[in-house]
Amino acid sequence: MFLVWCILLLNNQAKNSYEAILHDISGQASKEIQCDQNFCLFATPTRFYFMDRPPFRRANKLGLPVRQIYVSSSLWKKNLAAAGPQKFTQEFIDKQVEEFEVGKRHLANMMEEDPETFTQEDIDRSIAYLFPSGLFEKRARPFMKHPEEIFPKQTAIQWDAKGRPFHFLFYTGKQSYYSLLHDVYEKILAIERHQDKMRNKGLFTSDTKQILLTGSRWLLKEEIEENLVENISDQDYMRLIQLMEKLLSMPYCSLEKEFILKFRKQLEVQSSKYEIPALQYDPQGVAFSVADGRRKTAKASITLRDSGSGNITINGRNYLHYFPVLQNRVQLMFPLLFVGMMGRFDIEGSVEGSGHSAQAGALRLAISRALLSFVSEGEVEKMRQAGLLTADPRIRERKKP
Amino acid sequence: MAAGVLTGVRQVLRGPRLVSAVFSCHGQTFSSAAAAVKSPAAATDTAATEKILNFPLTQPDYFRLSELFTMKDLFEARVHLGHKKGCRHRLMGPYLFGSRLDIDIIDLEQTAEHLQRALNFTAHVAYRGGIILLVSRRRQFGHLIETTAQECGEYAHTRYWKGGLLTNASIQYSPGVRLPDLIVFFSTLNNVFQQHVGIRDAAKINIPTVGIVDSNCNPSLITYPVPGNDDTPVAMEMYCRLFKMTINRAKDKRRQMELLKGISASV
């Protein structure tokens, strides 16, 4: 009897796996599958019947035969990976935005600040204060940001209630990109018409105001994809740039200046270019300048006063007392010695952090920077070449086993 | 049984379509069942809507499109000029008047008749709120056709035609997209002088097509062919103008009828 039961079970299991595969093909999560024609195409009647008995066929209310399918619970679990990126409805996002605004006001009240002028920096500061976190990974710490920065931008449903798409180029597949090409071509035609009008009036000139393109570059493909919320291929991108170049090649392209500049990105000015501190005058008419300098962990701030007699005060003490070591005092003197203005200035400085040598280095950099406002262009270049204006990048290396 | 299942599956694939006496044969059962269930006030509403939809179909030229063009206009727009004799498609023979100095001349009487039919059909589709897609792969007139589509509130596709736009719509766009109810080809050839893929796809999906067929084109799969020149700018501008005027007329007429229905219902 047990053997019979085992065989029955095995047969059942085989049936289950076969129908589980069928189940997967049809993709429906239902226990009963109507045996209509489509399905019967897959379900071939070659089945091993135990004891030559066909499976019991039940009928549903339509009179069609119905087969009971048994599937394992693992099939009920949704294949999350196949679903694609998570989609959010517009109402969900709106609700999140509302909650964010309300939460922002609560936070402002908690921190006893004005809810109207509560900026994102204030939010970050407050969250860091209320929820201090020692986690090293900054992205793992608690944050409160506007939902637009958290949820990725998605394209909304593209058609109205009757099914008519909103955009007239919807059926091309890349509506934003082709619409952009359409607009650019429209502008080219407009400029050509303008040219013809000028020619008719006899006012046509080739040397019209040109658009300045130095210091900027065309937007990259990724940046354009971000703007259009659409994927474009490399050829599409090349085509767009070609069209823009054509627009630029026309004499009267300055008419569409703002449009073209939307597609140009200003290249960053060379960063870490130090601006010469402005020369200030105190009530007595004496010129002075203020500058900062850093070395290792030492931070120094210097005030260089003109028409002095070479006194140097650091942290309220004379430099001789503050720097007993000769090497450090030489570091302080070097910038003045180099430009040859040794006895001219009065130096008042404050420094903190690190050790004596680093503090001296920080002060030296600060003095050099302060000197820039008293010195000519050529001298500035000489100072740069002497290495007086370069911040020493060396820092303490970490301990390794 | 099999036929029923197949049509059921096809309707599901196509998505929500307009129930109209022109397109499907299932309309009658649907509307009567719905009418039977609704209340008397809604029944008069349905009757008025049916009148709006069915009355124009009884008239031969309800939108008076014959006044939009004359044969002289077609001649002046050089619609009769075909390609050289060597480029002639064998199926275009019946539409040609003859050839002069090796250039095929298209018979404008036939063109006028076909154009009238095509414009009438377009007008009826626009009247019933159908989606019209204007297609052409000629780069010379792409911008013109896109502008025309914008001005009459319909859709245009003058770019590279991706393979499954019509046949694989639920994946190319999103599931539940509504496909065009009419496709108008302003030039049936693509840039390598082969028949545009859209003609074959529209025939597969049962979407009616209107097409301007030149003497080197194949008119067989097009529902309403219009033999005519598709190379000259004057001719293309004329076609665009005609189609724009028909669509706008049809839509204005529909708005007018809806307003009248609203007035009569409130009265």
mmCIF file of N, CA, C and O in Angstrom, chain B residues 31 34 40 52-53 55-56 84 99 104-105 125 129 146 193 202-203 217 243 250:
data_model
loop_
_atom_site.group_PDB
_atom_site.id
_atom_site.type_symbol
_atom_site.label_atom_id
_atom_site.label_comp_id
_atom_site.label_asym_id
_atom_site.label_seq_id
_atom_site.Cartn_x
_atom_site.Cartn_y
_atom_site.Cartn_z
ATOM 1 N N SER B 31 -23.475 47.881 -29.042
ATOM 2 C CA SER B 31 -24.258 49.092 -28.769
ATOM 3 C C SER B 31 -25.669 48.727 -28.320
ATOM 4 O O SER B 31 -26.236 49.383 -27.469
ATOM 5 N N ALA B 34 -25.607 47.721 -24.668
ATOM 6 C CA ALA B 34 -25.405 48.894 -23.803
ATOM 7 C C ALA B 34 -26.683 49.710 -23.732
ATOM 8 O O ALA B 34 -27.095 50.160 -22.667
ATOM 9 N N PRO B 40 -33.574 55.908 -19.795
ATOM 10 C CA PRO B 40 -34.168 56.650 -20.934
ATOM 11 C C PRO B 40 -33.392 57.920 -21.289
ATOM 12 O O PRO B 40 -33.157 58.189 -22.450
ATOM 13 N N ILE B 52 -25.144 61.588 -34.797
ATOM 14 C CA ILE B 52 -23.956 62.377 -35.171
ATOM 15 C C ILE B 52 -22.976 61.508 -35.940
ATOM 16 O O ILE B 52 -22.362 61.933 -36.910
ATOM 17 N N LEU B 53 -22.834 60.255 -35.477
ATOM 18 C CA LEU B 53 -21.840 59.395 -36.110
ATOM 19 C C LEU B 53 -22.333 58.832 -37.436
ATOM 20 O O LEU B 53 -21.554 58.688 -38.370
ATOM 21 N N PHE B 55 -25.102 59.864 -39.484
ATOM 22 C CA PHE B 55 -25.657 60.714 -40.543
ATOM 23 C C PHE B 55 -24.634 61.103 -41.626
ATOM 24 O O PHE B 55 -24.934 61.004 -42.806
ATOM 25 N N PRO B 56 -23.402 61.539 -41.235
ATOM 26 C CA PRO B 56 -22.457 61.910 -42.296
ATOM 27 C C PRO B 56 -22.150 60.786 -43.271
ATOM 28 O O PRO B 56 -21.792 61.026 -44.419
ATOM 29 N N LYS B 84 10.650 58.982 -65.132
ATOM 30 C CA LYS B 84 10.943 58.574 -66.508
ATOM 31 C C LYS B 84 10.328 57.209 -66.784
ATOM 32 O O LYS B 84 10.034 56.437 -65.870
ATOM 33 N N SER B 99 2.929 59.036 -71.940
ATOM 34 C CA SER B 99 4.274 59.542 -71.640
ATOM 35 C C SER B 99 4.678 60.509 -72.728
ATOM 36 O O SER B 99 4.314 60.362 -73.890
ATOM 37 N N ASP B 104 6.611 60.024 -67.762
ATOM 38 C CA ASP B 104 5.238 59.531 -67.596
ATOM 39 C C ASP B 104 4.330 60.643 -67.098
ATOM 40 O O ASP B 104 4.681 61.374 -66.170
ATOM 41 N N ILE B 105 3.143 60.739 -67.726
ATOM 42 C CA ILE B 105 2.168 61.750 -67.301
ATOM 43 C C ILE B 105 1.027 61.010 -66.628
ATOM 44 O O ILE B 105 0.447 60.087 -67.182
ATOM 45 N N VAL B 125 -12.644 60.034 -40.874
ATOM 46 C CA VAL B 125 -11.843 59.517 -39.750
ATOM 47 C C VAL B 125 -11.584 60.621 -38.728
ATOM 48 O O VAL B 125 -11.713 60.418 -37.518
ATOM 49 N N GLY B 129 -12.891 61.385 -34.551
ATOM 50 C CA GLY B 129 -11.847 61.458 -33.529
ATOM 51 C C GLY B 129 -10.777 60.407 -33.688
ATOM 52 O O GLY B 129 -10.220 59.937 -32.691
ATOM 53 N N GLU B 146 5.791 67.711 -40.709
ATOM 54 C CA GLU B 146 5.675 67.818 -39.240
ATOM 55 C C GLU B 146 4.911 69.070 -38.862
ATOM 56 O O GLU B 146 4.080 69.054 -37.943
ATOM 57 N N PHE B 193 14.640 53.880 -52.140
ATOM 58 C CA PHE B 193 13.703 53.579 -53.227
ATOM 59 C C PHE B 193 13.048 52.216 -53.092
ATOM 60 O O PHE B 193 12.766 51.545 -54.068
ATOM 61 N N ALA B 202 1.011 48.399 -41.729
ATOM 62 C CA ALA B 202 -0.371 48.872 -41.560
ATOM 63 C C ALA B 202 -1.344 47.850 -42.130
ATOM 64 O O ALA B 202 -2.398 47.595 -41.551
ATOM 65 N N ALA B 203 -0.968 47.243 -43.253
ATOM 66 C CA ALA B 203 -1.840 46.216 -43.840
ATOM 67 C C ALA B 203 -1.936 45.015 -42.909
ATOM 68 O O ALA B 203 -3.005 44.418 -42.756
ATOM 69 N N CYS B 217 6.064 53.872 -57.827
ATOM 70 C CA CYS B 217 5.638 53.254 -56.562
ATOM 71 C C CYS B 217 4.671 52.103 -56.797
ATOM 72 O O CYS B 217 4.043 52.029 -57.841
ATOM 73 N N PHE B 243 -4.772 68.280 -47.053
ATOM 74 C CA PHE B 243 -5.049 67.393 -45.924
ATOM 75 C C PHE B 243 -5.303 68.190 -44.654
ATOM 76 O O PHE B 243 -6.174 67.859 -43.851
ATOM 77 N N ALA B 250 -13.202 68.786 -40.799
ATOM 78 C CA ALA B 250 -13.913 67.666 -40.169
ATOM 79 C C ALA B 250 -14.002 67.873 -38.660
ATOM 80 O O ALA B 250 -15.052 67.657 -38.042
#
